[in-house]
Short mmCIF file of C-alpha atoms in Angstrom, two decimals:
data_model
loop_
_atom_site.label_atom_id
_atom_site.label_comp_id
_atom_site.label_asym_id
_atom_site.label_seq_id
_atom_site.Cartn_x
_atom_site.Cartn_y
_atom_site.Cartn_z
CA MET A 1377 161.16 228.17 -36.90
CA HIS A 1378 163.99 226.83 -34.87
CA LYS A 1379 163.53 229.53 -31.03
CA TYR A 1380 167.34 228.54 -30.44
CA GLY A 1381 168.81 228.46 -33.80
CA PRO A 1382 169.09 225.25 -36.42
CA HIS A 1383 168.73 221.95 -34.44
CA ILE A 1384 169.38 218.91 -36.45
CA PHE A 1385 168.91 215.90 -35.36
CA HIS A 1386 171.55 213.37 -36.40
CA THR A 1387 172.78 209.46 -34.44
CA ASP A 1388 174.51 206.40 -35.19
CA TYR A 1389 172.10 204.59 -32.03
CA ARG A 1390 169.41 202.67 -34.01
CA GLU A 1391 167.41 202.69 -30.38
CA VAL A 1392 167.69 206.64 -30.02
CA PHE A 1393 166.05 206.68 -33.73
CA GLU A 1394 163.66 204.84 -33.11
CA TYR A 1395 162.22 205.88 -29.66
CA LEU A 1396 161.38 208.91 -31.09
CA SER A 1397 160.50 207.90 -34.07
CA ARG A 1398 157.50 207.10 -31.67
CA PHE A 1399 156.46 210.67 -31.40
CA THR A 1400 157.46 212.02 -34.66
CA GLU A 1401 157.67 211.72 -38.09
CA TRP A 1402 160.28 212.89 -40.06
CA ARG A 1403 161.61 215.13 -43.12
CA GLU A 1404 165.15 213.52 -44.03
CA TYR A 1405 167.83 216.49 -44.49
CA GLN A 1406 171.28 216.16 -44.10
CA HIS A 1407 173.15 219.22 -43.81
CA ARG A 1408 175.22 221.55 -44.99
CA VAL A 1409 177.55 224.53 -43.03
CA LEU A 1410 179.61 226.64 -45.17
CA GLY A 1411 182.07 229.13 -43.98
CA SER A 1412 183.37 232.85 -44.72
CA ILE A 1413 187.01 232.58 -45.33
CA ASP A 1414 189.16 234.79 -47.03
CA GLY A 1415 185.88 236.63 -49.00
CA ARG A 1416 185.05 232.60 -50.00
CA LEU A 1417 182.27 230.69 -48.83
CA VAL A 1418 183.69 227.21 -48.40
CA PRO A 1419 182.50 223.85 -47.24
CA LEU A 1420 182.51 223.20 -43.17
CA PRO A 1421 183.97 220.79 -41.56
CA PHE A 1422 187.29 221.82 -43.65
CA ASN A 1423 187.65 218.79 -46.46
CA LEU A 1424 189.45 218.31 -49.54
CA THR A 1425 186.68 220.60 -51.50
CA SER A 1426 187.92 223.70 -48.97
CA MET A 1427 191.43 222.96 -49.66
CA ARG A 1428 191.10 223.48 -53.56
CA GLU A 1429 188.94 226.85 -52.74
CA LEU A 1430 191.44 228.34 -50.66
CA LEU A 1431 195.07 227.09 -51.42
CA PRO A 1432 196.64 227.19 -54.62
CA GLU A 1433 196.28 224.27 -56.83
CA SER A 1434 199.85 223.30 -56.55
CA LEU A 1435 200.22 223.10 -52.96
CA SER A 1436 196.19 221.90 -52.26
CA ARG A 1437 197.32 218.91 -54.90
CA ARG A 1438 201.25 218.36 -52.99
CA LEU A 1439 198.85 218.31 -49.33
CA GLU A 1440 195.96 215.84 -50.45
CA GLU A 1441 198.48 213.19 -51.80
CA LYS A 1442 200.48 213.38 -48.39
CA LEU A 1443 197.44 213.41 -46.48
CA LEU A 1444 196.45 210.35 -48.33
CA GLU A 1445 199.07 208.34 -48.16
CA LYS A 1446 199.13 208.59 -44.26
CA HIS A 1447 195.22 208.47 -44.05
CA PRO A 1448 192.72 206.17 -45.64
CA HIS A 1449 189.76 208.35 -47.82
CA GLY A 1450 187.57 209.76 -45.63
CA ALA A 1451 188.94 209.73 -42.27
CA ARG A 1452 188.99 212.56 -40.00
CA VAL A 1453 192.00 213.56 -38.71
CA HIS A 1454 192.54 216.37 -36.37
CA ILE A 1455 194.72 219.41 -36.88
CA LEU A 1456 196.51 218.19 -32.94
CA GLU A 1457 197.65 215.63 -35.28
CA LEU A 1458 199.19 217.33 -37.67
CA MET A 1459 200.50 219.81 -35.98
CA GLU A 1460 202.78 217.03 -34.58
CA GLU A 1461 203.95 216.09 -37.86
CA ASP A 1462 207.45 216.23 -39.28
CA ASP A 1463 206.45 217.49 -42.76
CA PRO A 1464 206.59 221.37 -43.14
CA ASP A 1465 203.64 221.26 -45.28
CA LEU A 1466 201.16 219.23 -43.24
CA ARG A 1467 202.07 221.15 -39.94
CA PHE A 1468 201.26 224.46 -42.65
CA LEU A 1469 197.75 223.35 -43.42
CA ALA A 1470 197.19 222.74 -39.62
CA ASP A 1471 198.14 225.90 -38.45
CA TYR A 1472 196.42 227.54 -41.82
CA ILE A 1473 193.12 225.90 -40.41
CA TYR A 1474 193.89 226.80 -36.54
CA ARG A 1475 194.38 230.20 -37.64
CA LYS A 1476 191.54 230.68 -40.16
CA VAL A 1477 188.77 228.53 -39.48
CA PHE A 1478 189.18 228.08 -35.70
CA LEU A 1479 190.96 230.80 -33.56
CA ASN A 1480 189.04 234.03 -34.01
CA TYR A 1481 185.14 231.81 -33.96
CA THR A 1482 186.24 230.10 -30.76
CA MET A 1483 187.31 233.01 -29.41
CA LYS A 1484 184.18 234.46 -29.97
CA GLN A 1485 182.04 231.28 -28.72
CA TRP A 1486 183.73 231.14 -25.62
CA GLY A 1487 184.54 234.73 -25.10
CA LEU A 1488 188.42 232.98 -24.59
CA LYS A 1489 191.73 235.04 -25.46
CA PRO A 1490 193.74 232.35 -27.36
CA GLU A 1491 196.30 231.55 -24.81
CA GLU A 1492 193.09 230.75 -22.54
CA ILE A 1493 191.53 227.79 -25.39
CA ASP A 1494 192.21 224.56 -24.41
CA PRO A 1495 194.26 222.99 -26.41
CA GLU A 1496 192.25 219.51 -26.27
CA VAL A 1497 189.42 221.54 -27.56
CA THR A 1498 191.84 222.57 -30.12
CA GLY A 1499 192.87 218.92 -30.39
CA ARG A 1500 189.29 218.27 -32.08
CA VAL A 1501 188.78 220.30 -34.92
CA PRO A 1502 189.18 218.03 -38.15
CA VAL A 1503 190.00 218.04 -41.53
CA VAL A 1504 187.53 215.45 -43.48
CA LEU A 1505 189.81 213.56 -46.09
CA SER A 1506 186.80 213.76 -48.94
CA ASN A 1507 184.74 215.72 -50.74
CA ASP A 1508 181.36 214.87 -48.88
CA ASP A 1509 180.16 218.15 -48.26
CA ARG A 1510 177.80 217.44 -45.17
CA TYR A 1511 178.17 218.48 -41.99
CA PHE A 1512 177.16 214.69 -40.45
CA GLN A 1513 178.33 211.59 -41.64
CA ASP A 1514 175.56 209.90 -39.31
CA THR A 1515 173.22 207.09 -40.35
CA TYR A 1516 170.67 209.19 -39.44
CA GLN A 1517 169.80 212.55 -40.71
CA ALA A 1518 166.39 214.27 -39.76
CA VAL A 1519 163.48 216.79 -38.68
CA PRO A 1520 160.74 216.32 -37.07
CA LEU A 1521 157.76 217.43 -39.46
CA ARG A 1522 156.13 219.01 -37.32
CA GLY A 1523 159.14 220.63 -35.32
CA TYR A 1524 160.19 220.03 -32.01
CA THR A 1525 157.15 221.40 -30.17
CA GLY A 1526 155.45 218.86 -32.05
CA MET A 1527 157.67 216.45 -30.99
CA ILE A 1528 158.04 217.48 -26.85
CA GLY A 1529 153.92 217.73 -27.55
CA ARG A 1530 153.52 213.77 -28.20
CA MET A 1531 155.85 212.78 -25.51
CA LEU A 1532 154.17 214.48 -22.54
CA ASP A 1533 150.39 213.66 -24.01
CA HIS A 1534 150.36 210.62 -21.46
CA PRO A 1535 147.49 210.70 -18.76
CA ASN A 1536 150.77 210.02 -15.85
CA ILE A 1537 151.77 213.20 -17.12
CA LYS A 1538 151.12 216.18 -15.40
CA LEU A 1539 152.93 219.62 -16.46
CA MET A 1540 153.07 222.48 -14.16
CA LEU A 1541 154.18 225.82 -16.06
CA ASN A 1542 156.05 228.51 -14.89
CA THR A 1543 156.78 226.86 -11.97
CA SER A 1544 160.28 227.20 -10.16
CA HIS A 1545 161.53 223.46 -8.70
CA ASP A 1546 162.06 225.57 -5.30
CA GLU A 1547 158.33 225.64 -5.17
CA VAL A 1548 157.15 222.23 -5.14
CA LEU A 1549 160.64 220.69 -3.67
CA GLU A 1550 162.77 220.70 -1.30
CA LEU A 1551 166.11 218.67 -0.10
CA ARG A 1552 166.73 218.26 3.31
CA ASP A 1553 168.52 216.54 5.31
CA GLY A 1554 169.02 213.57 2.80
CA SER A 1555 165.02 213.34 2.19
CA ILE A 1556 163.18 214.80 -0.57
CA PHE A 1557 159.77 216.49 -0.71
CA VAL A 1558 157.50 217.04 -2.96
CA MET A 1559 154.89 218.91 -2.51
CA GLY A 1560 155.25 219.17 1.39
CA SER A 1561 155.20 215.48 1.51
CA GLU A 1562 158.25 213.07 1.62
CA PHE A 1563 159.09 211.88 -1.87
CA ARG A 1564 160.88 207.79 -1.53
CA GLY A 1565 161.00 207.37 -5.33
CA LYS A 1566 163.51 208.01 -7.96
CA LEU A 1567 163.30 211.95 -8.80
CA VAL A 1568 164.81 212.94 -11.90
CA PHE A 1569 166.25 216.49 -11.80
CA THR A 1570 167.52 218.51 -15.28
CA GLY A 1571 168.39 221.73 -13.99
CA LYS A 1572 171.20 223.44 -12.40
CA ILE A 1573 172.76 221.45 -9.88
CA ASP A 1574 173.92 225.11 -8.72
CA GLU A 1575 170.57 226.17 -7.92
CA LEU A 1576 169.36 223.31 -6.55
CA PHE A 1577 171.69 223.90 -3.66
CA ASN A 1578 170.65 227.45 -3.58
CA TYR A 1579 174.48 228.46 -5.43
CA ARG A 1580 176.00 227.01 -2.20
CA TYR A 1581 179.81 227.34 -3.65
CA GLY A 1582 178.46 229.96 -6.04
CA GLU A 1583 177.54 229.67 -9.82
CA LEU A 1584 178.65 227.30 -12.13
CA PRO A 1585 179.51 229.76 -15.50
CA TYR A 1586 177.50 228.98 -18.85
CA ARG A 1587 177.98 231.14 -22.53
CA SER A 1588 174.43 232.08 -23.95
CA LEU A 1589 173.53 232.84 -26.85
CA ASP A 1590 171.22 236.50 -28.24
CA PHE A 1591 169.36 235.08 -31.15
CA ARG A 1592 168.74 237.99 -33.71
CA PHE A 1593 165.66 237.21 -36.16
CA GLU A 1594 165.41 239.33 -39.47
CA ALA A 1595 162.53 238.71 -42.05
CA HIS A 1596 163.75 239.78 -45.85
CA ASP A 1597 161.70 240.38 -48.90
CA MET A 1598 163.86 237.91 -51.16
CA GLU A 1599 163.35 234.15 -51.87
CA TRP A 1600 166.77 233.36 -50.46
CA PHE A 1601 168.80 234.89 -48.42
CA GLN A 1602 172.40 232.87 -48.84
CA GLU A 1603 173.45 230.00 -50.38
CA ALA A 1604 173.34 227.12 -47.16
CA ALA A 1605 171.29 226.28 -44.64
CA THR A 1606 174.09 227.36 -42.08
CA ILE A 1607 177.39 230.10 -42.99
CA ASN A 1608 179.94 230.36 -40.59
CA TYR A 1609 181.98 233.88 -40.25
CA PRO A 1610 184.85 232.69 -38.22
CA ASN A 1611 186.80 236.15 -38.91
CA ASN A 1612 184.34 238.50 -39.59
CA TYR A 1613 180.92 240.02 -37.79
CA ASP A 1614 180.29 240.05 -34.32
CA TYR A 1615 178.39 237.44 -34.93
CA THR A 1616 179.24 233.86 -35.50
CA ARG A 1617 176.72 232.16 -37.98
CA ILE A 1618 173.81 233.04 -40.29
CA THR A 1619 171.07 230.09 -40.43
CA GLU A 1620 168.33 230.08 -43.30
CA PHE A 1621 165.47 228.39 -42.37
CA LYS A 1622 163.68 227.76 -45.56
CA HIS A 1623 166.94 225.51 -46.41
CA LEU A 1624 165.56 223.10 -43.47
CA HIS A 1625 161.85 223.19 -44.49
CA PRO A 1626 161.43 224.25 -47.84
CA VAL A 1627 157.94 226.30 -48.35
CA ARG A 1628 157.67 228.56 -51.30
CA SER A 1629 157.62 232.39 -50.72
CA ASP A 1630 158.76 235.15 -51.73
CA ARG A 1631 160.50 235.99 -48.22
CA THR A 1632 163.13 234.69 -45.76
CA VAL A 1633 163.65 234.42 -42.60
CA ILE A 1634 167.14 234.40 -41.00
CA VAL A 1635 169.12 233.79 -37.75
CA LYS A 1636 172.35 235.58 -36.54
CA GLU A 1637 173.90 234.53 -33.34
CA TYR A 1638 175.94 236.27 -30.94
CA PRO A 1639 178.03 234.57 -28.63
CA CYS A 1640 177.74 236.18 -24.24
CA SER A 1641 177.18 235.78 -21.53
CA HIS A 1642 174.72 234.20 -19.49
CA VAL A 1643 173.02 235.75 -16.78
CA ARG A 1644 170.67 234.77 -14.33
CA GLY A 1645 167.22 235.31 -15.18
CA GLU A 1646 168.02 237.30 -18.76
CA ASN A 1647 169.26 234.74 -21.11
CA GLU A 1648 169.28 231.01 -21.63
CA ALA A 1649 172.30 228.89 -19.96
CA CYS A 1650 173.25 226.99 -23.11
CA TYR A 1651 177.44 225.69 -22.65
CA PRO A 1652 179.14 225.13 -19.81
CA ILE A 1653 182.76 227.01 -19.09
CA PHE A 1654 184.95 223.85 -18.25
CA THR A 1655 187.94 224.94 -16.06
CA GLU A 1656 189.85 223.06 -13.75
CA GLU A 1657 187.48 225.97 -10.85
CA THR A 1658 184.50 224.60 -12.41
CA ARG A 1659 185.25 221.09 -12.37
CA GLU A 1660 185.98 221.68 -8.52
CA MET A 1661 182.82 223.15 -7.99
CA TYR A 1662 180.98 220.91 -9.84
CA ARG A 1663 182.50 218.10 -7.70
CA ARG A 1664 181.47 219.76 -4.32
CA TYR A 1665 177.72 219.58 -5.70
CA LEU A 1666 177.38 216.13 -6.51
CA GLU A 1667 178.85 215.21 -3.20
CA LEU A 1668 175.76 217.15 -2.09
CA ALA A 1669 174.11 215.34 -4.45
CA ALA A 1670 175.34 211.86 -2.97
CA ASP A 1671 173.93 212.53 -0.19
CA TYR A 1672 170.12 211.99 -1.17
CA ASP A 1673 169.68 207.94 -2.73
CA ASN A 1674 166.90 208.90 -4.91
CA LEU A 1675 167.94 211.75 -6.58
CA VAL A 1676 168.72 211.07 -10.13
CA LEU A 1677 170.71 214.28 -11.92
CA VAL A 1678 170.63 213.81 -15.93
CA GLY A 1679 170.89 216.40 -18.24
CA ARG A 1680 173.17 219.87 -19.17
CA LEU A 1681 172.39 221.85 -16.35
CA ALA A 1682 172.00 219.23 -13.70
CA GLU A 1683 175.31 217.16 -14.71
CA TYR A 1684 177.34 220.23 -16.05
CA ARG A 1685 178.63 218.68 -19.43
CA TYR A 1686 177.54 219.26 -22.99
CA TYR A 1687 175.21 216.67 -24.90
CA ASP A 1688 174.01 216.68 -28.16
CA MET A 1689 170.62 215.70 -28.67
CA ASP A 1690 171.25 211.62 -29.40
CA ASP A 1691 173.71 211.44 -26.60
CA ILE A 1692 171.09 212.81 -24.02
CA VAL A 1693 168.06 210.86 -25.08
CA LYS A 1694 170.79 207.50 -25.20
CA ARG A 1695 172.12 208.96 -21.46
CA SER A 1696 168.18 209.25 -20.30
CA LEU A 1697 167.09 205.51 -22.14
CA ASP A 1698 170.04 203.88 -20.10
CA VAL A 1699 169.44 205.77 -16.89
CA PHE A 1700 165.94 204.72 -17.18
CA ARG A 1701 166.98 201.03 -17.59
CA GLU A 1702 169.86 201.21 -14.41
CA MET A 1703 168.28 203.25 -12.19
CA ILE A 1704 164.63 203.55 -12.24
CA LEU A 1705 162.82 200.54 -13.75
#
């Protein structure tokens, strides 16, 4: 069971895959996502199959021909690029995907009005020029055979690692006048901090905002609930997607468990800080916290909360390995 929704490991970094393989065996798994659009379930990201399923045959054939005249088969073309085309058919396709796939989903996920959505985010929405319905195209795609808890447990199983649970950083860590103190004693080694940078400095400049998710699990007396591991609901319901875990970890059972994801605001002490909210104001606030951190030469900030940025799993593992080599070894 994935407590925080589906997490499929995927990467093109061989180094990252080999490093994690020291701590887990894998079950190969290629994730597929469907989107509920106009009463039909179609592959996401939007691809040639999605186009044929949703649009009239003559229009979809014409669009496919025009797209493949301009781009190689298998390319991922961003809708911002299509919006700038002279061809009205291609502009229509970009607008269609924006309205049907992206707009309402993003409004739910981020709690934003349409005019507040960053155009750069819109520009990253792709059309995949193939019938490949896999959600990821990375070289390595899998889930840990015994789950992420098992993998992390093996990482921590080392005599030099002491794990302190239910302990706030301010119970053991103090930053004072350019020096770091751990358990009351000055610490001159490298200290890696992965928690919230604003919390580390007692919210001196305010609290950096995040979006969170409310995961609601349901058990059903049926063999299967849905035909794919994850189905997105961009335009209906308050939740954004439903995941059925038996697709990820196949078991034979007459019952099944699903989770519905409801986006919500992050409230300190009540839910998890999942996604940093990027605005000019939050970037400036983070910059000011970085200036405070710069006073501590042996403080190393790593991770989504400490760096106030989004990381995929493979990217943060690579970042951690790079930091270790460059700053700690």
